[in-house]
Coordinates of C-alpha atoms in Angstrom, one line a residue:
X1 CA 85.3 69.1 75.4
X2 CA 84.8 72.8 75.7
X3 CA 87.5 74.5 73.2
X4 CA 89.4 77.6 73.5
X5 CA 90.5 79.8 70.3
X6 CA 92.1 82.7 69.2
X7 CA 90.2 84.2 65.6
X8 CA 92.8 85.5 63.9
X9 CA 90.6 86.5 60.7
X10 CA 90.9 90.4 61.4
X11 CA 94.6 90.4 63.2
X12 CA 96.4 91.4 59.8
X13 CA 94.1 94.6 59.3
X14 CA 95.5 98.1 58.5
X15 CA 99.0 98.4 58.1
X16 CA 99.8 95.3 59.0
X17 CA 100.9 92.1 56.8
X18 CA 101.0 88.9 57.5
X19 CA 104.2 88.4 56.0
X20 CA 105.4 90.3 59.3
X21 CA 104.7 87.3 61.0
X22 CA 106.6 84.9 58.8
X23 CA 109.5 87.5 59.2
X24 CA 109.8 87.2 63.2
X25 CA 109.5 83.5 62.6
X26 CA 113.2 83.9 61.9
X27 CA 113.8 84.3 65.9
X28 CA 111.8 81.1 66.6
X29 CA 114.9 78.2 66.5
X30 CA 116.9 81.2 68.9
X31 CA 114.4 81.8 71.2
X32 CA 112.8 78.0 71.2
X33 CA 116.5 77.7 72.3
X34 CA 116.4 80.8 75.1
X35 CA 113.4 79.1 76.5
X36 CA 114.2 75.7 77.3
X37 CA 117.6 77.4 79.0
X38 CA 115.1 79.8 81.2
X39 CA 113.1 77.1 82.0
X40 CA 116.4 74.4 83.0
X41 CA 117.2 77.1 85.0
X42 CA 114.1 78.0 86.9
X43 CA 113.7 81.1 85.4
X44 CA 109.9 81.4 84.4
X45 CA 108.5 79.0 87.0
X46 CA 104.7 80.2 85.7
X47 CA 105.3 78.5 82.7
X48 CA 106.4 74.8 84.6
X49 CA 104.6 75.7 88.0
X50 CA 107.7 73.6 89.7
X51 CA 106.5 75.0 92.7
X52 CA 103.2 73.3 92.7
X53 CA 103.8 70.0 94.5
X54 CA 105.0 72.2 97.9
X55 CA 102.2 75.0 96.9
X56 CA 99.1 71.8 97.3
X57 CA 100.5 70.7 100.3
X58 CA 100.8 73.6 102.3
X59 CA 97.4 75.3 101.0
X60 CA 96.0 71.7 102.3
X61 CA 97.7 72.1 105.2
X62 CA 96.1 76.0 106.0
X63 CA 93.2 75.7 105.0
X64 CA 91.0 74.5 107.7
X65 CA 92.7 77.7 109.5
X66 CA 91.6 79.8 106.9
X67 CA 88.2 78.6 106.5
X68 CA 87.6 79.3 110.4
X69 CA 87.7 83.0 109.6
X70 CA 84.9 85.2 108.2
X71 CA 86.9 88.3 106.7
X72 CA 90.5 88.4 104.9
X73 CA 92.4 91.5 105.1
X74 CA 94.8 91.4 102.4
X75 CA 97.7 93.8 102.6
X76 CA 99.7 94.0 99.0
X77 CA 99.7 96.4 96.0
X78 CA 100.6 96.0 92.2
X79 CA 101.2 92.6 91.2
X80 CA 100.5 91.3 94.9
X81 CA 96.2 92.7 94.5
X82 CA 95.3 92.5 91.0
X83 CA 95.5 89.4 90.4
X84 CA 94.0 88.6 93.1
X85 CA 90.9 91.1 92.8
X86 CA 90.3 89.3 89.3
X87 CA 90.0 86.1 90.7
X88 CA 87.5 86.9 93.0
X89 CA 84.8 89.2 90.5
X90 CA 85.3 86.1 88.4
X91 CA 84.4 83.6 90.7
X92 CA 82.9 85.1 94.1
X93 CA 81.2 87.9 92.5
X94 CA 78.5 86.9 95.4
X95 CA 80.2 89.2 97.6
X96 CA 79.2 92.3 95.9
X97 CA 75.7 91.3 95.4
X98 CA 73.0 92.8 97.8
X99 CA 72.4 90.9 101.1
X100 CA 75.7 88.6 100.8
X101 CA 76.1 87.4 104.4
X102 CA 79.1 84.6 103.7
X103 CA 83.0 85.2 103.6
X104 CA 84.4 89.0 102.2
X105 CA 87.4 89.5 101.0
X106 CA 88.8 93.3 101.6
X107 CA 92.1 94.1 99.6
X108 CA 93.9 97.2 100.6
X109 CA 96.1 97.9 97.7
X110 CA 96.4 101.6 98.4
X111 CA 97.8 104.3 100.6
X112 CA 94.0 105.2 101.4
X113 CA 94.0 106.4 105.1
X114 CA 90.1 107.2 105.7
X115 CA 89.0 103.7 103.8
X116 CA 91.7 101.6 106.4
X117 CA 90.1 103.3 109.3
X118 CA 86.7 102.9 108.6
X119 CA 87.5 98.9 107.4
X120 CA 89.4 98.7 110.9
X121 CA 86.7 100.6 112.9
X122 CA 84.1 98.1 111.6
X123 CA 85.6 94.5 111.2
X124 CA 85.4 91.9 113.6
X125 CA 88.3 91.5 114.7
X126 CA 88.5 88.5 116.0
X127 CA 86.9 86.6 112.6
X128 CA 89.7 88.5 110.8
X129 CA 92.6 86.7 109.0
X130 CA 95.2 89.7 107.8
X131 CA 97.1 88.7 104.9
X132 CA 100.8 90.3 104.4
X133 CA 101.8 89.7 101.0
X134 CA 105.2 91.6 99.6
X135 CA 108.1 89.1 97.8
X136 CA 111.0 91.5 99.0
X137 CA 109.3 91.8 102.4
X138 CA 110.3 95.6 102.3
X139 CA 106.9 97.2 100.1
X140 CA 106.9 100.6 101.8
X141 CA 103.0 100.6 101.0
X142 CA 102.2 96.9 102.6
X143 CA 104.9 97.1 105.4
X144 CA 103.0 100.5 106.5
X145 CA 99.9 99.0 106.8
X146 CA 101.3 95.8 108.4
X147 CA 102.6 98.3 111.0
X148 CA 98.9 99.6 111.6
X149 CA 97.3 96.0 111.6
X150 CA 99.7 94.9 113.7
X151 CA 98.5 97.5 116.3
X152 CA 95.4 96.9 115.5
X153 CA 95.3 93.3 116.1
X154 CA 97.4 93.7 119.4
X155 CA 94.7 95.8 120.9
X156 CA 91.7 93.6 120.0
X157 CA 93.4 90.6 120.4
X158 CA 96.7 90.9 123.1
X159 CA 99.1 87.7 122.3
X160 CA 96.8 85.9 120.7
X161 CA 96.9 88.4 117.1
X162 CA 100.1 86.7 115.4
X163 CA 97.1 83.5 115.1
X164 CA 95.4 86.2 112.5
X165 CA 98.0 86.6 110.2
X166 CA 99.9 85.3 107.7
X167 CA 103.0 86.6 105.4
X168 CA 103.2 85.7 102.0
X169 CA 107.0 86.8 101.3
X170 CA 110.5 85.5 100.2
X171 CA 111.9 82.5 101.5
X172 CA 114.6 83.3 103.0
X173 CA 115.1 87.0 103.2
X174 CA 113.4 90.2 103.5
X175 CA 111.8 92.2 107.1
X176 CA 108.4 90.0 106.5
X177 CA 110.8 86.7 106.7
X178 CA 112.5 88.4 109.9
X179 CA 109.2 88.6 111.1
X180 CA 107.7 85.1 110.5
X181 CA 110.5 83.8 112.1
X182 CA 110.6 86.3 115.3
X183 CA 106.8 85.7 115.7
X184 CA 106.3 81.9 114.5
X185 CA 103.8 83.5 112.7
X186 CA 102.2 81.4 109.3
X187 CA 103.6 82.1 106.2
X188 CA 103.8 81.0 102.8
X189 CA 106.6 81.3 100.2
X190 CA 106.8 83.5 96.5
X191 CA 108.7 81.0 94.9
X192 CA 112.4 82.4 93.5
X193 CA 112.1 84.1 90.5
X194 CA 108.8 84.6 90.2
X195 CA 107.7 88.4 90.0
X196 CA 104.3 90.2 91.3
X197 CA 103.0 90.6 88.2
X198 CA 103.2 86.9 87.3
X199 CA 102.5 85.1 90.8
X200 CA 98.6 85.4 91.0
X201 CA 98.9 81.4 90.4
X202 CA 101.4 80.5 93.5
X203 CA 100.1 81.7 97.6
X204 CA 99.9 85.3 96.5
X205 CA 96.8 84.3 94.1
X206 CA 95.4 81.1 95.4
X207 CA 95.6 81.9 99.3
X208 CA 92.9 84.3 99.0
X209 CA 91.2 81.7 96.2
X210 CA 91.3 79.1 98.6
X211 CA 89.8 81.0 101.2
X212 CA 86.8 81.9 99.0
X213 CA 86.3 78.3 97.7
X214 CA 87.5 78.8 94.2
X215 CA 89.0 75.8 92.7
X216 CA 92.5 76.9 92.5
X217 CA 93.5 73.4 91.5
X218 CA 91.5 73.7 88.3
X219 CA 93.1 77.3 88.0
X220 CA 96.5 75.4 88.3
X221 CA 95.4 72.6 85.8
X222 CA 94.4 75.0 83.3
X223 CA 97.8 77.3 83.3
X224 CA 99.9 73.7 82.9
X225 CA 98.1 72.8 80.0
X226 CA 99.0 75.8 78.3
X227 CA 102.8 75.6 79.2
X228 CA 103.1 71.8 78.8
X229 CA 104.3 71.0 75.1
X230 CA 106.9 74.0 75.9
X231 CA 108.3 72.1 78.8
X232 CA 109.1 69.0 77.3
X233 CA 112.9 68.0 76.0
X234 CA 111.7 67.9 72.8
X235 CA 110.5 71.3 72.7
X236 CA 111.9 72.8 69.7
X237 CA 111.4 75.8 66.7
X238 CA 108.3 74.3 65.5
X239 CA 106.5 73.9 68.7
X240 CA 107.2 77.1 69.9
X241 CA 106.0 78.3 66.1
X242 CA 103.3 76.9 66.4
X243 CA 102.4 78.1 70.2
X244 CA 99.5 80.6 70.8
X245 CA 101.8 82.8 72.8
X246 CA 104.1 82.9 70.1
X247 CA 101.9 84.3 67.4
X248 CA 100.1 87.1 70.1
X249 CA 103.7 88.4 70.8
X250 CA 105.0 88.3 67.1
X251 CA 101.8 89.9 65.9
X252 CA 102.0 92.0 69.3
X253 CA 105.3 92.7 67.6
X254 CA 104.4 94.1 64.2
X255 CA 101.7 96.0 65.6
X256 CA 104.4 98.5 67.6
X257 CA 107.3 98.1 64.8
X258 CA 103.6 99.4 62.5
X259 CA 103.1 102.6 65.1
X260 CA 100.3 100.8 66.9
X261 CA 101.3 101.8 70.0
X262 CA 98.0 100.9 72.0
X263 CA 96.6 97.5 72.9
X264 CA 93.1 97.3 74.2
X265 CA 92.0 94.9 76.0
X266 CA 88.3 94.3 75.5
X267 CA 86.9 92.4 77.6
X268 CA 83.2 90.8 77.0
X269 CA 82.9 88.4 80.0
X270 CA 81.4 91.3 82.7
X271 CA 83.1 88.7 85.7
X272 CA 86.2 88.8 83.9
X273 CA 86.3 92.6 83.4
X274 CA 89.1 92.9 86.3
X275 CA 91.5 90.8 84.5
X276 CA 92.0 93.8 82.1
X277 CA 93.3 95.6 85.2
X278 CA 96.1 92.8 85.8
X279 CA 97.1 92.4 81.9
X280 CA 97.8 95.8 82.3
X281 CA 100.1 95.8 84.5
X282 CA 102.1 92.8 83.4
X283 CA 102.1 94.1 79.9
X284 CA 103.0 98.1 81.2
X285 CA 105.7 96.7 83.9
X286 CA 107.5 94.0 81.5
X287 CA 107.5 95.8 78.0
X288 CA 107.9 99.6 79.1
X289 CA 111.5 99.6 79.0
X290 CA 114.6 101.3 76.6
X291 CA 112.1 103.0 74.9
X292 CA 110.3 100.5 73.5
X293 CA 106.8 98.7 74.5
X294 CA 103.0 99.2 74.2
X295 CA 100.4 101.4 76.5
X296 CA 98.0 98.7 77.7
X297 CA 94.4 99.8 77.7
X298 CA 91.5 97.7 79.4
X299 CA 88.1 98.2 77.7
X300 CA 85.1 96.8 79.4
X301 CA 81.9 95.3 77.2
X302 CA 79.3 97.0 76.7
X303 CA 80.3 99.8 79.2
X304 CA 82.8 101.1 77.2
X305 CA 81.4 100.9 74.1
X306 CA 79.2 104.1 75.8
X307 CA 81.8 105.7 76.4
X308 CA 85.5 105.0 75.2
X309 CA 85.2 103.2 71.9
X310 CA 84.3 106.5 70.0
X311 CA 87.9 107.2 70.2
X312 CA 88.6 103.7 69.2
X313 CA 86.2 103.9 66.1
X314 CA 87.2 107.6 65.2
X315 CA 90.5 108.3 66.8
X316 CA 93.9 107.9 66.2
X317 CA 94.6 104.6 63.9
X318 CA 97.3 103.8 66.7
X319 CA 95.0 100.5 68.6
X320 CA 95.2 96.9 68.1
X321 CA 93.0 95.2 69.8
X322 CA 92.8 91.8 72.4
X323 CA 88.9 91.2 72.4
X324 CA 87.9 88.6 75.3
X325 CA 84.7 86.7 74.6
X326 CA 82.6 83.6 75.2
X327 CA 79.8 82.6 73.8
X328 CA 78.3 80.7 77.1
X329 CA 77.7 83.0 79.6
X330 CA 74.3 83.4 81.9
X331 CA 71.2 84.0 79.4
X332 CA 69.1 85.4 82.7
X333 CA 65.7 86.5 82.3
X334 CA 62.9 86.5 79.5
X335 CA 61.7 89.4 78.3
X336 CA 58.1 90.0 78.4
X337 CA 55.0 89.6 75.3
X338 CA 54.0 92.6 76.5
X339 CA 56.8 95.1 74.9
X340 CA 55.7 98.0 73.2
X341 CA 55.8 97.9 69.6
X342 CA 59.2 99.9 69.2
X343 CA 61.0 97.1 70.9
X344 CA 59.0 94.0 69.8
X345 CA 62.0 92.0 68.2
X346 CA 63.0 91.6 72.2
X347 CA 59.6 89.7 72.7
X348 CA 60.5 86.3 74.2
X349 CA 64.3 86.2 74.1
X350 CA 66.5 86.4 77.0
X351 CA 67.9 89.3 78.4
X352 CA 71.8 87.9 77.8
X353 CA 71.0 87.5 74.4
X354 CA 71.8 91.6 74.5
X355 CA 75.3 91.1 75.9
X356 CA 76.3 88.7 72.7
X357 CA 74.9 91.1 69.9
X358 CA 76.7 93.7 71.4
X359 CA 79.8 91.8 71.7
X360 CA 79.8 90.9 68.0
X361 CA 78.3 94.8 66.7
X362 CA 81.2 96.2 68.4
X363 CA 84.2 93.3 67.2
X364 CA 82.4 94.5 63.6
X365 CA 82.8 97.7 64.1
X366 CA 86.4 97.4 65.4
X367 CA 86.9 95.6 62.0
X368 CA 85.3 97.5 59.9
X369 CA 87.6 100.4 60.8
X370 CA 90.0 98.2 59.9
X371 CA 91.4 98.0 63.8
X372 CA 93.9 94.6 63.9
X373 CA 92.1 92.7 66.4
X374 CA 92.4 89.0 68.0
X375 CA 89.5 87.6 69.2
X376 CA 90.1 85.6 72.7
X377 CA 87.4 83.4 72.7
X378 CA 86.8 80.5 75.8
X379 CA 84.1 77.9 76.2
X380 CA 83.1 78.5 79.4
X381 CA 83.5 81.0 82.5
X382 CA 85.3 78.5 84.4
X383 CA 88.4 78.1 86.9
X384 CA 90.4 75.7 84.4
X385 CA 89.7 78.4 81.4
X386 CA 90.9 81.1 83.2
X387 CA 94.0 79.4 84.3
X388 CA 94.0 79.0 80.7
X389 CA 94.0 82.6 79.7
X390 CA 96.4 83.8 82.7
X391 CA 99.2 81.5 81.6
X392 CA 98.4 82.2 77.6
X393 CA 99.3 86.1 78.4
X394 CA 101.6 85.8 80.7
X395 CA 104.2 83.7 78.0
X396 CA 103.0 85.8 75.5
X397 CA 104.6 88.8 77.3
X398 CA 107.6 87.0 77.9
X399 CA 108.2 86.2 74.5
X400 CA 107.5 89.8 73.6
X401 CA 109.8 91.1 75.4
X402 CA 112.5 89.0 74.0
X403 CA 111.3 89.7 70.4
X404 CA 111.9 93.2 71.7
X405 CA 115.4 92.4 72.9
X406 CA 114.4 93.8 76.5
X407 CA 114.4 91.9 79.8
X408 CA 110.2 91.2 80.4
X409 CA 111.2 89.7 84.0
X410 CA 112.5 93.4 85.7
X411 CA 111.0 96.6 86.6
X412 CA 114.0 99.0 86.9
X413 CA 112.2 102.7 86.4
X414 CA 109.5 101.1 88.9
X415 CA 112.2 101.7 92.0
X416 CA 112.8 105.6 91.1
X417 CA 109.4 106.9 92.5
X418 CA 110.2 104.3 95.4
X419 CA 113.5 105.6 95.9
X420 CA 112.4 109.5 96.1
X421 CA 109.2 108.4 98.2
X422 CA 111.6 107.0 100.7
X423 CA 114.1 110.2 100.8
X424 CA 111.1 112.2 101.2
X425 CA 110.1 109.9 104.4
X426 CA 113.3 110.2 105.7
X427 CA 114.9 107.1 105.2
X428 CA 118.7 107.0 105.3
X429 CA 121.0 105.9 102.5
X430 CA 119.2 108.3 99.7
X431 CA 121.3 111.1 99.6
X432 CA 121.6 111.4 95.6
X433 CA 117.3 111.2 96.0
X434 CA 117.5 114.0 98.7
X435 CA 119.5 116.3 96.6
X436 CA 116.6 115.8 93.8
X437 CA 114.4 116.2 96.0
X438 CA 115.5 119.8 97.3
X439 CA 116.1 121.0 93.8
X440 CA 112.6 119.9 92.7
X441 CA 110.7 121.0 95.5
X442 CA 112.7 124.5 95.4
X443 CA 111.8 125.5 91.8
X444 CA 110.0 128.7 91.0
X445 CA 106.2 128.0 91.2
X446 CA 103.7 128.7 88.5
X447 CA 100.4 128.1 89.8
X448 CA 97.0 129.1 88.7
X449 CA 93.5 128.9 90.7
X450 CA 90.6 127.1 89.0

């Protein structure tokens, strides 16, 4: 059985204890306690996945549709793309190699005007599935483009373009669910209660994995294993104590109550670089809040170690450290007798041997300058493992966020920027934004030519 671990040998360095640990543990028995509530009550439906049953049948049930397309255009942004992008470089990462002639995925997850019209100018429309994916069905981002695709498709396509798309939205509320049911157009649920940030693993994830052929099943197998001893009636203090999750948030914890106040995450699986992208959001979005939380910083092996980790290694002592890793990973090609002298210790071995040295020079390094630092380590590249790791941060967070005394589940500074985006538009119904908005657009400028 391929094994997972966290190394916890270097965690404590610096100015941290390990009695800090034992300290939080004095939460555990109230919080053991909060959980089991949040979960009774549907609260954290990534942990339990009770949407799974409904989320098999229905990706069953689309699938042969899906598959009879060529291109996806997904539509989303924030928690509704990275997750997404992730799962793809980890297991299609065919479709950026040279000469790839199968399925593409194309996520617009910006307000990028001159990439949408060249990606509209030049796919076929016709073997194009556009994928609308927003849980309050009111993304000004998303619905903006929807508004161009849907012209788009109309053109190229005349009543037959609501057979191209599908909306991945609320339920029961929302303009997308208006529009589903106007149109009879395909759509898929966001389960209640379940935020961008943590839905990669429902349709918003695994509509786009199904497409591509990765085994979301396995990616649903692997998240349940990691939530299943805390979903069980007997879940008490001492499982939750004993919990992965619960030792990376109480060390997470000590590491901002010690002025550590940034957490790499260092990530020395290339494939699996892009899930950096998408802890940092759900660690930013659910901890950044009353003051309190941690900047999130991904960190990509060995690239980074070129051209970040000086700051790391000499910088401010203000970094803890998540270091990804596994130790079976591609060895590709064998370097040649023929090696001038200089570089003769390469003679023979295979070119991924590099990669793992690397890997373990820079963890030493981290160490040695006394960096606290958790090593993330997985037994293979695969599907299950990653469900593994997504569900592993994701509770983690949660339980930070608690230990924090903060709410990890809202975004409430996240709908200011929305707010004044929308006065500027025009939108009715922001006159306290407008006002803002004239007083900071009418200040005094001070600008300076470069």
């Amino acid at each position: 059985m391929t094994t997972n671990t966290l190394d916890w040998t270097s965690a404590w360095n610096g100015r941290l204890s390990q009695k800090d640990e034992q300290r939080h543990a004095a939460r555990c028995e109230e919080l053991a306690t909060h959980l089991y509530k949040e979960l009774d009550d549907n609260k954290l439906p990534f942990i339990n996945l009770p949407y799974r049953k409904q989320l098999e049948k229905e990706l069953l049930e689309h699938d042969p549709w899906l598959q009879s397309f060529d291109h996806m255009l997904l539509l989303g942004i924030g928690g509704s793309a990275l997750g997404t992008r992730a799962l793809q470089r980890a297991f299609y990462p065919e479709q950026d190699m040279p000469n790839h002639t199968g399925k593409r995925l194309w996520i617009s997850d910006n307000v990028d005007a001159g990439t949408f019209e060249e990606w509209l100018k030049c796919l076929p429309t016709e073997k194009t599935v556009v994928v609308v994916i927003s849980k309050s069905g009111g993304t000004i981002e998303t619905i903006a483009q929807y508004f161009v695709v849907r012209e788009w498709l109309k053109q190229h396509l005349g009543d037959a373009w609501t057979d191209h798309i599908m909306l991945i939205t609320d339920a029961n509320s929302g303009y997308l669910r208006e529009e589903v049911n106007k149109l009879g157009a395909r759509s898929m649920p966001v389960p209640d209660n379940l935020g961008g940030r943590y839905s990669v693993l429902s349709a918003v994830g695994l509509v786009p994995a199904a497409f591509l052929g990765i085994d979301w099943k396995a990616l649903l197998d692997g998240a349940m294993s990691v939530g299943d001893s805390l979903c069980k009636r007997e879940c008490s203090k001492h499982t939750l104590q004993n919990h992965p999750s619960w030792k990376i948030a109480t060390w997470a914890k000590t590491l901002m109550e010690e002025d550590y106040n940034i957490l790499l995450f260092f990530t020395y699986i290339p494939t699996w670089a892009s899930f950096g992208d998408w802890f940092a959001q759900l660690w930013a979005e659910s901890l950044g809040k009353d003051g309190k939380g941690s900047t999130p910083l991904p960190a990509k092996g060995v690239t980074d170690q070129h051209s970040t980790q000086q700051l790391y290694l000499g910088g401010p002592r203000d970094k803890g450290c998540l270091y990804l890793t596994c130790p079976n990973q591609p060895e590709g090609m064998t370097f040649a007798d023929d090696l001038p002298e200089k570089w003769n210790y390469l003679r023979g071995e295979k070119f991924g041997t590099l990669l793992q040295a690397e890997a373990l020079g820079s963890r030493m390094a981290l160490t040695q300058t006394e960096t606290p630092l958790v090593e993330i380590k997985v037994g293979k590249t695969t599907e299950t493992e990653a469900g593994r790791l997504i569900a592993l941060l994701e509770t983690a967070t949660v339980l930070a966020g608690w230990l924090l005394e903060i709410n990890p589940l809202n975004q409430p500074h996240v709908e200011l920027g929305k707010r004044l985006a929308n006065a500027r538009l025009g939108a009715s119904g922001y006159d306290e934004e407008s006002k803002q908005l004239e007083h900071f657009l009418g200040r005094e400028p001070d600008i300076q030519e470069f």
